[in-house]
XYZ file of C-alpha atoms in Angstrom:
619
model
C -128.597 -17.927 90.989
C -130.101 -14.476 90.821
C -129.925 -11.903 88.035
C -129.659 -8.135 88.330
C -129.311 -5.379 85.754
C -127.877 -1.887 85.916
C -128.431 0.820 83.333
C -128.763 4.557 82.960
C -129.921 6.215 86.172
C -132.463 9.027 85.981
C -130.863 12.344 85.344
C -127.938 10.918 83.320
C -127.326 11.257 79.600
C -128.431 8.418 77.351
C -124.912 8.098 75.935
C -123.214 7.387 79.283
C -123.319 4.750 82.003
C -124.029 5.863 85.587
C -121.368 3.725 87.219
C -121.603 5.473 90.598
C -125.259 4.552 91.099
C -124.726 1.039 89.802
C -121.721 0.318 92.010
C -123.410 1.801 95.090
C -125.936 -1.006 95.149
C -123.788 -3.823 93.744
C -123.458 -6.998 95.824
C -120.157 -8.328 97.196
C -121.163 -11.942 96.474
C -119.493 -14.096 93.793
C -120.974 -14.122 90.309
C -120.733 -13.145 86.657
C -121.005 -9.707 85.043
C -121.931 -8.994 81.403
C -121.155 -5.631 79.794
C -123.257 -4.322 76.874
C -122.966 -1.406 74.430
C -125.603 1.134 73.353
C -127.149 -1.283 70.845
C -127.399 -4.049 73.424
C -124.477 -5.989 71.966
C -122.313 -7.965 74.344
C -118.861 -6.484 75.008
C -117.348 -8.519 77.803
C -118.160 -11.332 80.239
C -116.247 -11.751 83.489
C -116.461 -13.635 86.774
C -115.593 -12.423 90.250
C -115.256 -13.694 93.779
C -116.469 -10.249 94.899
C -118.588 -8.584 92.221
C -118.469 -5.094 93.733
C -114.681 -5.007 94.017
C -114.119 -6.449 90.548
C -116.558 -4.269 88.612
C -115.429 -1.156 90.533
C -111.883 -1.704 89.217
C -113.082 -0.790 85.696
C -114.228 2.670 86.794
C -111.268 3.933 88.815
C -109.686 7.212 87.803
C -106.227 5.913 86.895
C -104.240 2.793 86.133
C -106.367 1.480 83.251
C -104.776 0.345 80.005
C -105.797 2.053 76.782
C -107.792 -0.985 75.640
C -109.606 -1.236 78.967
C -110.478 2.468 78.670
C -111.854 1.745 75.187
C -114.032 -1.015 76.652
C -115.333 1.173 79.507
C -116.159 4.038 77.126
C -118.558 1.753 75.228
C -120.397 0.333 78.276
C -124.058 1.345 78.505
C -125.408 -1.475 80.614
C -124.087 -4.151 82.971
C -125.956 -7.251 84.018
C -124.845 -9.463 86.875
C -125.682 -13.008 87.884
C -125.009 -14.011 91.486
C -123.776 -17.571 92.041
C -123.342 -19.668 95.211
C -119.559 -19.934 94.711
C -116.641 -18.700 92.624
C -116.338 -22.135 91.009
C -119.939 -21.987 89.747
C -119.285 -18.442 88.518
C -116.352 -19.786 86.502
C -118.507 -22.470 84.862
C -121.211 -19.918 84.026
C -118.624 -17.465 82.656
C -117.245 -20.149 80.367
C -120.694 -21.075 79.048
C -121.600 -17.432 78.378
C -118.319 -16.714 76.569
C -118.744 -19.840 74.458
C -122.322 -18.961 73.470
C -122.021 -15.157 73.110
C -118.391 -14.744 71.927
C -117.808 -11.264 73.429
C -115.249 -9.250 71.412
C -113.179 -8.183 74.449
C -112.760 -11.654 75.918
C -109.834 -13.981 75.314
C -111.229 -16.393 72.751
C -110.034 -19.900 71.962
C -110.969 -21.921 68.932
C -112.231 -25.466 69.423
C -109.817 -28.101 68.200
C -110.560 -31.262 66.296
C -110.541 -34.526 68.200
C -107.109 -35.573 69.436
C -105.311 -38.460 67.729
C -104.461 -41.875 69.222
C -102.228 -44.828 68.384
C -104.386 -47.872 67.658
C -103.222 -51.482 68.124
C -105.586 -54.039 66.618
C -106.411 -57.295 68.388
C -107.958 -60.688 67.628
C -105.534 -61.537 64.813
C -102.159 -63.337 64.601
C -100.280 -60.186 63.535
C -101.777 -57.025 65.135
C -101.359 -53.712 63.348
C -100.322 -50.261 64.624
C -101.975 -47.183 63.125
C -102.870 -43.552 63.697
C -106.499 -43.128 64.780
C -108.747 -40.091 65.110
C -112.470 -40.071 65.778
C -114.869 -42.590 67.319
C -113.239 -45.689 68.828
C -115.240 -48.331 66.952
C -112.495 -50.782 65.991
C -111.622 -53.741 68.187
C -108.256 -53.204 69.829
C -106.355 -50.918 72.185
C -106.083 -47.138 71.963
C -103.039 -45.335 73.349
C -103.166 -41.601 73.907
C -104.509 -39.087 73.313
C -101.564 -37.301 71.715
C -101.392 -33.497 71.332
C -101.213 -33.579 67.543
C -100.766 -35.837 64.540
C -97.040 -35.120 64.256
C -96.507 -36.501 67.783
C -98.313 -39.706 66.760
C -96.291 -40.029 63.561
C -93.047 -39.459 65.427
C -93.983 -42.222 67.892
C -95.067 -44.561 65.095
C -91.811 -43.916 63.260
C -89.818 -44.791 66.385
C -91.895 -47.944 66.994
C -91.511 -49.014 63.370
C -87.716 -48.658 63.452
C -87.376 -50.229 66.882
C -89.877 -53.099 67.114
C -90.908 -53.835 63.527
C -94.639 -54.272 64.196
C -96.538 -53.875 60.935
C -98.319 -50.600 60.122
C -99.653 -51.478 56.656
C -103.353 -51.572 55.799
C -105.059 -54.951 56.244
C -105.827 -55.134 52.516
C -102.111 -54.794 51.707
C -101.131 -57.274 54.435
C -103.504 -60.006 53.213
C -102.440 -59.787 49.561
C -98.639 -59.765 49.888
C -96.736 -62.605 48.230
C -93.250 -61.225 48.801
C -91.716 -58.812 51.353
C -92.263 -55.111 50.817
C -89.648 -52.349 50.892
C -90.165 -51.762 54.627
C -89.003 -55.309 55.303
C -85.938 -54.799 53.127
C -84.925 -51.650 55.029
C -85.611 -53.389 58.358
C -88.666 -51.312 59.278
C -90.987 -54.337 59.451
C -90.426 -57.938 60.523
C -92.402 -59.268 57.520
C -95.342 -61.123 59.122
C -97.236 -61.005 55.801
C -94.823 -63.567 54.298
C -94.142 -65.400 57.575
C -90.602 -64.025 57.824
C -91.152 -63.901 61.586
C -92.756 -66.542 63.801
C -95.985 -65.777 65.657
C -94.147 -66.185 68.973
C -91.448 -63.655 67.991
C -94.041 -61.264 66.603
C -96.087 -61.519 69.813
C -92.932 -60.615 71.761
C -92.439 -57.551 69.532
C -96.061 -56.521 70.154
C -95.628 -57.003 73.898
C -92.551 -54.750 73.913
C -94.445 -52.154 71.876
C -97.278 -52.162 74.416
C -94.830 -51.757 77.311
C -93.368 -48.705 75.586
C -96.776 -47.153 74.875
C -97.869 -47.762 78.472
C -94.791 -45.958 79.740
C -93.395 -49.063 81.460
C -89.874 -48.313 80.321
C -88.097 -49.979 83.237
C -89.938 -53.242 82.605
C -89.253 -52.971 78.879
C -85.557 -52.346 79.415
C -85.246 -55.359 81.745
C -87.168 -57.442 79.201
C -84.768 -56.446 76.413
C -81.646 -56.870 78.548
C -82.723 -60.384 79.536
C -83.470 -61.288 75.928
C -80.082 -59.917 74.816
C -78.203 -62.000 77.410
C -80.166 -65.127 76.524
C -79.471 -64.677 72.817
C -75.761 -64.137 73.514
C -75.633 -67.274 75.662
C -77.212 -69.231 72.791
C -74.633 -67.743 70.368
C -77.456 -65.974 68.476
C -75.349 -62.858 68.059
C -77.461 -61.221 65.348
C -80.527 -61.482 67.585
C -78.510 -60.160 70.540
C -77.434 -57.193 68.407
C -81.088 -56.523 67.566
C -81.975 -56.351 71.267
C -78.913 -54.182 71.919
C -80.078 -51.730 69.249
C -83.542 -51.650 70.827
C -82.012 -50.833 74.215
C -79.991 -48.067 72.546
C -83.064 -46.609 70.837
C -85.012 -46.766 74.085
C -82.239 -44.992 76.000
C -82.116 -42.229 73.379
C -85.849 -41.579 73.541
C -85.708 -41.627 77.362
C -82.677 -39.351 77.607
C -84.605 -36.189 78.442
C -87.445 -37.807 80.388
C -87.797 -37.791 84.165
C -89.705 -40.739 85.601
C -90.902 -41.091 89.187
C -92.759 -44.188 90.381
C -93.208 -45.272 86.764
C -96.553 -43.494 86.181
C -97.374 -39.784 86.116
C -99.936 -37.728 84.176
C -99.852 -33.949 84.137
C -99.995 -30.886 81.899
C -97.338 -28.193 82.259
C -98.744 -24.860 81.069
C -96.663 -21.704 80.588
C -97.567 -18.287 79.242
C -95.501 -15.502 77.686
C -96.989 -12.133 76.749
C -95.394 -9.319 74.786
C -96.507 -6.414 72.594
C -100.201 -7.163 72.995
C -99.797 -10.823 71.999
C -99.569 -13.987 74.071
C -98.420 -17.574 73.632
C -99.457 -20.454 75.881
C -97.287 -23.561 75.597
C -98.447 -26.906 77.016
C -96.217 -29.917 77.683
C -98.257 -33.131 77.864
C -96.757 -35.640 80.322
C -98.346 -39.081 80.212
C -97.080 -42.160 82.077
C -94.005 -40.202 83.055
C -93.049 -39.224 79.496
C -93.425 -35.962 77.631
C -95.544 -37.216 74.729
C -95.771 -33.871 72.970
C -96.490 -30.182 73.218
C -98.756 -27.590 71.683
C -98.840 -23.813 71.241
C -101.911 -21.611 71.581
C -102.121 -17.921 70.737
C -105.161 -16.564 72.620
C -106.315 -13.162 71.459
C -105.933 -10.848 74.428
C -108.097 -7.821 73.666
C -107.243 -6.011 76.904
C -103.438 -6.477 77.104
C -103.639 -8.382 80.373
C -100.605 -9.675 82.238
C -99.402 -13.256 81.836
C -101.132 -14.581 84.961
C -104.494 -13.158 83.834
C -104.136 -14.590 80.329
C -103.103 -17.938 81.796
C -106.068 -17.976 84.184
C -108.539 -17.275 81.376
C -106.894 -19.810 79.093
C -106.879 -22.631 81.643
C -110.492 -21.984 82.597
C -111.789 -22.301 79.052
C -109.290 -24.966 77.988
C -110.301 -27.469 80.645
C -113.945 -26.468 80.935
C -114.583 -26.301 77.214
C -113.288 -29.648 76.026
C -110.372 -28.234 74.005
C -107.933 -30.122 76.235
C -106.817 -33.513 74.925
C -107.817 -34.922 78.330
C -107.957 -33.719 81.928
C -104.982 -34.960 83.964
C -105.042 -35.005 87.780
C -102.342 -32.315 87.931
C -101.787 -29.069 86.024
C -98.556 -27.162 86.696
C -98.592 -23.483 85.685
C -95.770 -20.996 85.145
C -97.389 -18.125 87.088
C -99.267 -18.012 90.373
C -103.010 -17.651 89.722
C -105.367 -15.982 92.176
C -108.100 -18.459 91.306
C -106.145 -21.754 91.166
C -108.488 -23.471 93.621
C -111.608 -22.021 92.006
C -110.579 -23.311 88.574
C -109.897 -26.764 90.015
C -113.298 -26.776 91.740
C -114.999 -25.613 88.531
C -113.400 -28.411 86.486
C -114.510 -30.944 89.110
C -118.019 -29.491 89.012
C -118.141 -29.552 85.238
C -116.504 -32.919 84.500
C -116.531 -34.894 87.758
C -112.736 -35.084 87.562
C -110.472 -33.810 90.307
C -107.584 -31.640 89.125
C -104.965 -29.853 91.197
C -103.516 -26.620 89.788
C -100.186 -25.574 91.267
C -97.424 -23.104 90.428
C -94.867 -23.516 93.212
C -92.988 -26.681 92.217
C -89.435 -27.994 92.487
C -87.055 -30.632 91.049
C -88.065 -32.184 87.716
C -91.395 -30.324 87.587
C -89.592 -26.997 87.903
C -87.392 -28.038 84.964
C -90.490 -28.816 82.918
C -91.985 -25.407 83.773
C -88.748 -23.703 82.715
C -88.758 -25.700 79.477
C -92.374 -24.769 78.706
C -91.812 -21.105 79.578
C -88.770 -20.895 77.344
C -90.739 -22.509 74.515
C -93.602 -20.028 74.995
C -91.222 -17.068 74.843
C -89.350 -18.364 71.804
C -92.550 -19.200 69.930
C -94.057 -15.820 70.710
C -90.966 -13.994 69.517
C -90.879 -16.159 66.429
C -94.512 -15.351 65.683
C -93.971 -11.636 66.247
C -90.769 -11.532 64.232
C -91.142 -14.003 61.421
C -94.358 -12.666 59.942
C -93.436 -8.990 60.161
C -89.721 -8.373 60.656
C -88.355 -11.198 58.524
C -90.254 -10.153 55.414
C -89.299 -6.529 56.087
C -85.642 -7.536 56.396
C -85.709 -9.437 53.110
C -87.367 -6.490 51.350
C -84.776 -4.107 52.774
C -81.973 -6.425 51.643
C -83.526 -6.418 48.175
C -83.217 -2.617 48.056
C -79.642 -2.591 49.406
C -78.479 -5.215 46.893
C -80.460 -3.773 43.977
C -82.330 -7.029 43.291
C -85.453 -7.027 41.121
C -87.218 -9.015 43.842
C -86.479 -10.160 47.382
C -84.061 -13.141 47.529
C -85.790 -16.447 48.158
C -82.750 -18.373 49.397
C -79.601 -17.228 51.224
C -76.630 -19.459 52.068
C -73.687 -18.594 54.278
C -70.341 -20.333 54.904
C -68.033 -20.138 57.918
C -64.830 -21.946 58.975
C -63.986 -23.122 62.515
C -60.854 -24.760 63.965
C -58.501 -24.614 66.972
C -55.044 -23.599 65.755
C -55.714 -25.546 62.579
C -56.922 -28.682 64.389
C -59.967 -30.551 63.034
C -61.191 -27.817 60.670
C -64.924 -27.785 59.953
C -66.808 -25.649 57.421
C -70.494 -24.895 57.894
C -73.209 -24.011 55.411
C -76.527 -22.636 56.671
C -79.598 -21.853 54.576
C -82.304 -19.212 55.118
C -85.439 -18.414 53.155
C -88.250 -15.919 53.780
C -89.634 -18.192 56.504
C -86.341 -18.234 58.417
C -83.663 -20.931 58.791
C -84.068 -24.160 56.766
C -82.202 -26.468 59.141
C -82.891 -29.554 57.058
C -80.684 -28.000 54.362
C -77.757 -27.199 56.695
C -74.496 -28.980 55.905
C -71.093 -29.428 57.577
C -67.829 -30.320 55.825
C -64.867 -31.948 57.560
C -61.869 -30.335 55.864
C -58.901 -32.589 55.076
C -55.662 -32.360 53.125
C -54.876 -28.661 53.615
C -52.238 -26.734 55.532
C -53.374 -26.330 59.117
C -55.020 -22.954 59.636
C -55.373 -22.107 55.926
C -58.885 -20.642 55.914
C -58.750 -19.815 52.214
C -58.054 -23.437 51.271
C -60.742 -24.616 53.682
C -63.282 -22.262 52.129
C -62.284 -23.375 48.617
C -62.731 -27.055 49.497
C -66.116 -26.512 51.177
C -67.494 -24.408 48.311
C -66.287 -26.880 45.708
C -67.900 -29.808 47.513
C -71.151 -27.959 48.114
C -71.847 -26.483 44.707
C -70.418 -29.230 42.526
C -72.837 -31.575 44.298
C -75.804 -29.190 43.920
C -75.017 -28.922 40.214
C -74.700 -32.685 39.843
C -78.019 -33.321 41.647
C -79.811 -30.460 39.883
C -80.823 -28.806 43.161
C -81.654 -25.167 43.793
C -78.771 -22.715 44.078
C -78.967 -19.725 46.447
C -79.899 -16.255 45.247
C -77.351 -14.749 47.641
C -74.188 -16.377 49.020
C -72.714 -14.769 52.156
C -69.063 -15.397 52.984
C -67.972 -14.718 56.567
C -64.774 -12.820 55.840
C -63.226 -9.999 53.852
C -61.804 -9.624 50.349
C -59.554 -12.695 50.565
C -62.320 -15.180 51.411
C -64.700 -13.504 48.966
C -62.080 -13.680 46.206
C -61.661 -17.404 46.767
C -65.452 -17.878 46.541
C -65.551 -15.931 43.251
C -62.827 -18.208 41.823
C -64.650 -21.400 42.832
C -68.005 -20.351 41.381
C -66.342 -19.131 38.165
C -64.570 -22.475 37.790
C -67.869 -24.307 38.249
C -69.560 -22.020 35.703
C -72.063 -20.670 38.218
C -73.048 -17.121 37.314
C -76.538 -16.672 38.763
C -75.452 -16.520 42.416
C -74.748 -13.089 43.945
C -71.824 -13.066 46.395
C -71.331 -10.830 49.418
C -68.510 -10.821 51.972
C -69.272 -9.921 55.589
C -66.179 -8.562 57.361
C -66.260 -7.713 61.049
C -64.927 -4.185 60.565
C -62.230 -2.334 62.496
C -63.964 -2.521 65.887
C -65.047 -6.178 65.398
C -68.309 -5.342 67.135
C -71.845 -6.216 65.994
C -73.384 -3.350 64.059
C -70.102 -2.234 62.496
C -69.799 -4.963 59.863
C -68.367 -4.070 56.463
C -70.094 -5.578 53.427
C -67.687 -6.436 50.606
C -69.154 -6.737 47.099
C -67.626 -8.784 44.249
C -66.315 -5.623 42.552
C -64.294 -4.786 45.679
C -66.467 -1.920 46.879
C -67.236 -1.801 50.582
C -70.280 -0.572 52.448
C -70.931 0.017 56.152
C -74.659 -0.176 56.876
C -76.547 1.648 59.619
C -76.629 -0.353 62.857
C -80.437 -0.272 62.913
C -80.847 -1.434 59.301
C -83.256 -4.397 58.973
C -81.113 -5.725 56.121
C -78.027 -5.706 58.344
C -79.986 -7.508 61.070
C -80.828 -10.257 58.584
C -77.200 -10.571 57.442
C -76.061 -10.714 61.092
C -78.653 -13.377 61.883
C -77.531 -15.599 58.995
C -73.809 -15.003 59.674
C -74.168 -15.741 63.415
C -76.062 -18.958 62.688
C -73.292 -20.108 60.333
C -70.738 -19.287 63.027
C -72.670 -21.235 65.686
C -73.146 -24.231 63.405
C -69.436 -24.317 62.482
C -68.235 -24.060 66.088
C -70.595 -26.821 67.223
C -69.356 -29.145 64.495
C -65.712 -28.352 65.204
C -66.092 -29.013 68.951
C -67.803 -32.318 68.302
C -65.059 -33.415 65.916
C -62.256 -32.238 68.215
C -63.727 -33.852 71.332
C -64.263 -37.129 69.525
C -60.609 -37.181 68.469
C -59.355 -36.295 71.951
C -61.506 -38.797 73.804
C -59.056 -41.548 74.711
C -60.426 -42.541 78.105
C -62.325 -45.824 78.262
C -64.205 -47.453 81.076
C -61.167 -49.599 81.912
C -59.085 -46.508 82.711
C -61.523 -44.897 85.151
C -60.539 -45.302 88.826
C -63.177 -47.072 90.880
C -64.901 -48.663 87.887
C -64.183 -52.360 88.056
C -65.481 -55.236 85.948
C -68.825 -55.424 87.760
C -69.657 -51.734 87.368
C -68.473 -51.760 83.754
C -70.759 -54.710 83.089
C -73.686 -52.935 84.795
C -73.180 -49.805 82.687
C -72.851 -51.685 79.411
C -75.867 -53.790 80.350
C -77.936 -50.735 81.265
C -77.108 -48.679 78.166
C -76.594 -51.485 75.651
C -73.066 -50.546 74.598
C -70.076 -48.225 75.096
C -71.292 -45.684 72.554
C -74.466 -45.076 74.540
C -72.456 -44.794 77.771
C -70.491 -42.016 76.041
C -73.736 -40.199 75.175
C -75.276 -40.524 78.640
C -75.682 -37.514 80.927
C -74.601 -37.497 84.575
C -78.214 -38.050 85.657
C -78.507 -41.032 83.295
C -75.253 -42.555 84.576
C -76.426 -42.182 88.186
C -79.438 -44.394 87.411
C -77.185 -47.416 86.816
C -77.253 -49.846 89.771
C -74.100 -49.418 91.857
C -73.213 -45.986 90.417
C -73.568 -43.060 92.841
C -74.058 -39.454 91.758
C -70.421 -38.652 92.626
C -69.147 -41.649 90.693
C -71.386 -40.709 87.743
C -69.747 -37.282 87.697
C -66.276 -38.886 87.688
C -67.229 -41.243 84.846
C -68.710 -38.390 82.812
C -65.606 -36.222 83.372
C -63.277 -39.049 82.372
C -65.210 -39.841 79.204
C -65.469 -36.198 78.188
C -61.917 -35.150 79.138
C -63.106 -32.634 81.720
């Protein structure tokens, strides 16, 4: 490598950089450039395949963003380092950014070590646990996982499905009677010998198959065990294996597996309003084991491909990746895909292929990651700024002493009175609280009577909240006009609830968004400006209640209308029925299967899978 420096040429002012003289003598070789201010402080570090072309782009007369112009105005000196290749320039750039932390570069924070699932060994009853840090214990380590929540989700599934113990060794050794986990069927109870060592070893073996991604082998293992238990009239044991097959099919439902094993990262970037979000899907052994969001600080408002290129370089060169898979799929075409791959190989002795033009299941993963990046970015932009602003504006409109902390909204959905469902959604200042959402199947009313449906739903909701001593909303929105609002006032008065403010949201004469009429308990009406942040919040809550009600109603209606069974489907004889029930573990799981899942059953073609799906779903 060679190092060159450019500064103020003779005859120029001390407060400017003579770019013309510097660029005139600049090499066209690959390398790294470092930009400094008047005090000698580092501003920016970049790499280039052609140094002259890249550095010249900063000093053209037009086409620069405002932030790039701000950078150029502060440059007083540029130093370059020539490297033998673009890949070596990328490694050097990463090291310089990491050590100097230039303010105009995209910076990433280093993450803590990634978590693993640990399975102990050398004991009659091995234990599963979350592990982070040095691998000093004797046993097997599965992972790494993108975050602790992904590990806990996997451990929760394994606990419910296979019953392998997860308690501390000190607890295990001192038990004299089964714990609560055994009573709720989350553990097979090895501490009190409620399970034989042979059965426990089989549970551990199935757990290992799942963690290794050998789902086909695991499913065959469980299906064989289920048939054997049935043949021996051990129906409870057969039901246990059936439930394991069901759980396995549910967790596999959205996974695409090819040749059993596949490791890759799918990386997508979305940029908007000077901010960026990079979303990574981690695929290990053919399964998406988790995902993670990064929000790199883009000081120069670069496009998505540029942000993605910088992110990937530092992510895989700097050790912030949970591991380096052989394949990285990206959402945008990068000019330096090969150079980044070569740099990673140079830095870590691991070969990695970076590609953007993919098809089939990989294209679906890219679309999934890109959608997640866009949604997360919008959420980050909106939730912190707009949501609080909307709540504060609603406070002013409603005349509250302070912004409401909790809003609930009810809506009714039915088809000509059939299978009526009421929804209740909950929002706070952080957005929707989906864990608090509730649906109510309405019974015993005249078909199509929305007032009676609203009365029943409100009674059930708030009598229960009162009984359980749970928090009531500050504001209750009712999707409807004076009639629905009047019914809500009656219900709350009968229950003795006075601290909840009610507000009706009528669609208005045009029934278009932005023309809603707000109906207050005293009967007064108000039409808000279409661009009002408070109205946007009310619309958001109302629309979510509407969506949640419609979804519940459709599910209830379709379940009632579904009369077709496997016996009634043309072309599905006893053998194919047996194969489907064997593959999925029961009729209920066949009902839940997608067309792609049905086509995986031996003897079921794609066309036949479509016919089965249509018959089961009344299409």
